[in-house]
């Protein structure tokens, strides 16, 4: 019981750490293409919060249906694969959003919308999976007879 609780709490720490790492890595990965303006940071923060909230909602719904253990393993495995894929996919996807003959008067709108689209497509799914882990972990703790406070 004690070992299982420690393992679940460690998994919760790892999920939170992965979420923060993804958020900070998103700006660094997008910087060569879209810069690091307040608009890019706003897009990254907004997508992060949206994806975590959506993931928590989905994770809560799945946990209430009684599939927490299996869903937790799937969420962690898929999140891990997507997290490791982001440095490979992110720059390639961002580069496709910027045309080579971009005029200066078109740049601003494309930088704002492009960074939003890149963040949604590349970082949204792994962040949503990380967000789903919290309610699934809480359900596992409760099912194991542990307090959640």
GROMACS .gro file of C-alpha atoms in nm:
model
  149
    1UNK     CA    1   0.000   0.000   0.000
    2UNK     CA    2   0.273   0.242   0.101
    3UNK     CA    3   0.485   0.152  -0.203
    4UNK     CA    4   0.189   0.193  -0.437
    5UNK     CA    5   0.108   0.534  -0.289
    6UNK     CA    6   0.469   0.647  -0.328
    7UNK     CA    7   0.472   0.524  -0.687
    8UNK     CA    8   0.147   0.706  -0.770
    9UNK     CA    9   0.269   1.029  -0.609
   10UNK     CA   10   0.596   1.001  -0.802
   11UNK     CA   11   0.396   0.954  -1.121
   12UNK     CA   12   0.200   1.269  -1.037
   13UNK     CA   13   0.524   1.460  -0.989
   14UNK     CA   14   0.653   1.327  -1.322
   15UNK     CA   15   0.334   1.433  -1.502
   16UNK     CA   16   0.353   1.784  -1.357
   17UNK     CA   17   0.721   1.807  -1.442
   18UNK     CA   18   0.650   1.694  -1.798
   19UNK     CA   19   0.379   1.958  -1.836
   20UNK     CA   20   0.607   2.241  -1.723
   21UNK     CA   21   0.890   2.110  -1.939
   22UNK     CA   22   0.666   2.099  -2.244
   23UNK     CA   23   0.546   2.453  -2.184
   24UNK     CA   24   0.899   2.592  -2.159
   25UNK     CA   25   1.029   2.377  -2.443
   26UNK     CA   26   0.748   2.498  -2.669
   27UNK     CA   27   0.875   2.855  -2.665
   28UNK     CA   28   1.235   2.744  -2.721
   29UNK     CA   29   1.138   2.517  -3.011
   30UNK     CA   30   0.921   2.780  -3.176
   31UNK     CA   31   1.162   3.072  -3.121
   32UNK     CA   32   1.369   3.024  -3.439
   33UNK     CA   33   1.052   3.041  -3.648
   34UNK     CA   34   0.817   3.277  -3.463
   35UNK     CA   35   1.039   3.459  -3.214
   36UNK     CA   36   0.979   3.495  -2.841
   37UNK     CA   37   0.738   3.786  -2.836
   38UNK     CA   38   0.456   3.827  -2.589
   39UNK     CA   39   0.222   3.692  -2.859
   40UNK     CA   40   0.411   3.364  -2.880
   41UNK     CA   41   0.426   3.330  -2.503
   42UNK     CA   42   0.054   3.409  -2.480
   43UNK     CA   43  -0.026   3.140  -2.736
   44UNK     CA   44   0.189   2.884  -2.557
   45UNK     CA   45   0.041   2.963  -2.215
   46UNK     CA   46  -0.314   2.963  -2.351
   47UNK     CA   47  -0.270   2.629  -2.528
   48UNK     CA   48  -0.102   2.482  -2.220
   49UNK     CA   49  -0.387   2.583  -1.991
   50UNK     CA   50  -0.651   2.474  -2.240
   51UNK     CA   51  -0.487   2.137  -2.305
   52UNK     CA   52  -0.432   2.066  -1.934
   53UNK     CA   53  -0.793   2.156  -1.855
   54UNK     CA   54  -0.928   1.947  -2.142
   55UNK     CA   55  -0.706   1.657  -2.042
   56UNK     CA   56  -0.816   1.682  -1.678
   57UNK     CA   57  -1.181   1.682  -1.785
   58UNK     CA   58  -1.133   1.378  -2.010
   59UNK     CA   59  -0.924   1.201  -1.746
   60UNK     CA   60  -1.194   1.265  -1.486
   61UNK     CA   61  -1.464   1.125  -1.713
   62UNK     CA   62  -1.256   0.813  -1.782
   63UNK     CA   63  -1.173   0.772  -1.413
   64UNK     CA   64  -1.542   0.787  -1.323
   65UNK     CA   65  -1.614   0.503  -1.563
   66UNK     CA   66  -1.382   0.272  -1.370
   67UNK     CA   67  -1.095   0.233  -1.615
   68UNK     CA   68  -0.838   0.439  -1.426
   69UNK     CA   69  -0.552   0.189  -1.409
   70UNK     CA   70  -0.554   0.094  -1.776
   71UNK     CA   71  -0.621   0.452  -1.890
   72UNK     CA   72  -0.339   0.582  -1.672
   73UNK     CA   73  -0.088   0.348  -1.832
   74UNK     CA   74  -0.208   0.441  -2.180
   75UNK     CA   75  -0.200   0.815  -2.102
   76UNK     CA   76   0.154   0.796  -1.963
   77UNK     CA   77   0.280   0.584  -2.253
   78UNK     CA   78   0.123   0.804  -2.521
   79UNK     CA   79   0.235   1.123  -2.347
   80UNK     CA   80   0.591   0.991  -2.326
   81UNK     CA   81   0.599   0.907  -2.697
   82UNK     CA   82   0.456   1.245  -2.793
   83UNK     CA   83   0.692   1.431  -2.558
   84UNK     CA   84   0.992   1.264  -2.714
   85UNK     CA   85   0.856   1.333  -3.064
   86UNK     CA   86   0.804   1.708  -3.015
   87UNK     CA   87   1.166   1.810  -3.080
   88UNK     CA   88   1.153   1.617  -3.406
   89UNK     CA   89   0.808   1.718  -3.524
   90UNK     CA   90   0.789   2.072  -3.384
   91UNK     CA   91   1.057   2.247  -3.590
   92UNK     CA   92   0.957   2.065  -3.909
   93UNK     CA   93   0.591   2.158  -3.863
   94UNK     CA   94   0.672   2.520  -3.773
   95UNK     CA   95   0.890   2.554  -4.083
   96UNK     CA   96   0.599   2.447  -4.305
   97UNK     CA   97   0.385   2.729  -4.165
   98UNK     CA   98   0.623   3.002  -4.281
   99UNK     CA   99   0.650   3.059  -4.656
  100UNK     CA  100   0.997   3.134  -4.791
  101UNK     CA  101   0.882   3.453  -4.969
  102UNK     CA  102   0.709   3.606  -4.667
  103UNK     CA  103   0.670   3.984  -4.698
  104UNK     CA  104   0.724   4.201  -4.394
  105UNK     CA  105   0.367   4.336  -4.397
  106UNK     CA  106   0.233   3.979  -4.383
  107UNK     CA  107   0.475   3.860  -4.117
  108UNK     CA  108   0.299   3.974  -3.801
  109UNK     CA  109  -0.035   3.801  -3.862
  110UNK     CA  110   0.137   3.484  -3.972
  111UNK     CA  111   0.370   3.482  -3.673
  112UNK     CA  112   0.079   3.510  -3.431
  113UNK     CA  113  -0.151   3.260  -3.603
  114UNK     CA  114   0.136   3.030  -3.700
  115UNK     CA  115   0.268   3.006  -3.346
  116UNK     CA  116  -0.084   2.932  -3.220
  117UNK     CA  117  -0.138   2.660  -3.479
  118UNK     CA  118   0.205   2.506  -3.418
  119UNK     CA  119   0.151   2.507  -3.042
  120UNK     CA  120  -0.195   2.352  -3.075
  121UNK     CA  121  -0.083   2.081  -3.315
  122UNK     CA  122   0.251   1.986  -3.164
  123UNK     CA  123   0.216   2.056  -2.792
  124UNK     CA  124  -0.160   2.034  -2.734
  125UNK     CA  125  -0.194   1.653  -2.752
  126UNK     CA  126   0.091   1.565  -2.513
  127UNK     CA  127  -0.020   1.836  -2.270
  128UNK     CA  128  -0.376   1.703  -2.276
  129UNK     CA  129  -0.249   1.354  -2.200
  130UNK     CA  130  -0.038   1.488  -1.913
  131UNK     CA  131  -0.344   1.673  -1.784
  132UNK     CA  132  -0.548   1.352  -1.793
  133UNK     CA  133  -0.303   1.184  -1.558
  134UNK     CA  134  -0.399   1.384  -1.247
  135UNK     CA  135  -0.762   1.272  -1.211
  136UNK     CA  136  -0.662   0.918  -1.304
  137UNK     CA  137  -0.394   0.920  -1.034
  138UNK     CA  138  -0.640   1.056  -0.779
  139UNK     CA  139  -0.885   0.779  -0.867
  140UNK     CA  140  -0.612   0.517  -0.823
  141UNK     CA  141  -0.518   0.664  -0.484
  142UNK     CA  142  -0.880   0.658  -0.368
  143UNK     CA  143  -0.932   0.304  -0.498
  144UNK     CA  144  -0.620   0.195  -0.308
  145UNK     CA  145  -0.771   0.331   0.014
  146UNK     CA  146  -0.546   0.633   0.041
  147UNK     CA  147  -0.653   0.983   0.128
  148UNK     CA  148  -0.617   1.241  -0.143
  149UNK     CA  149  -0.547   1.537   0.084
   0.00000   0.00000   0.00000
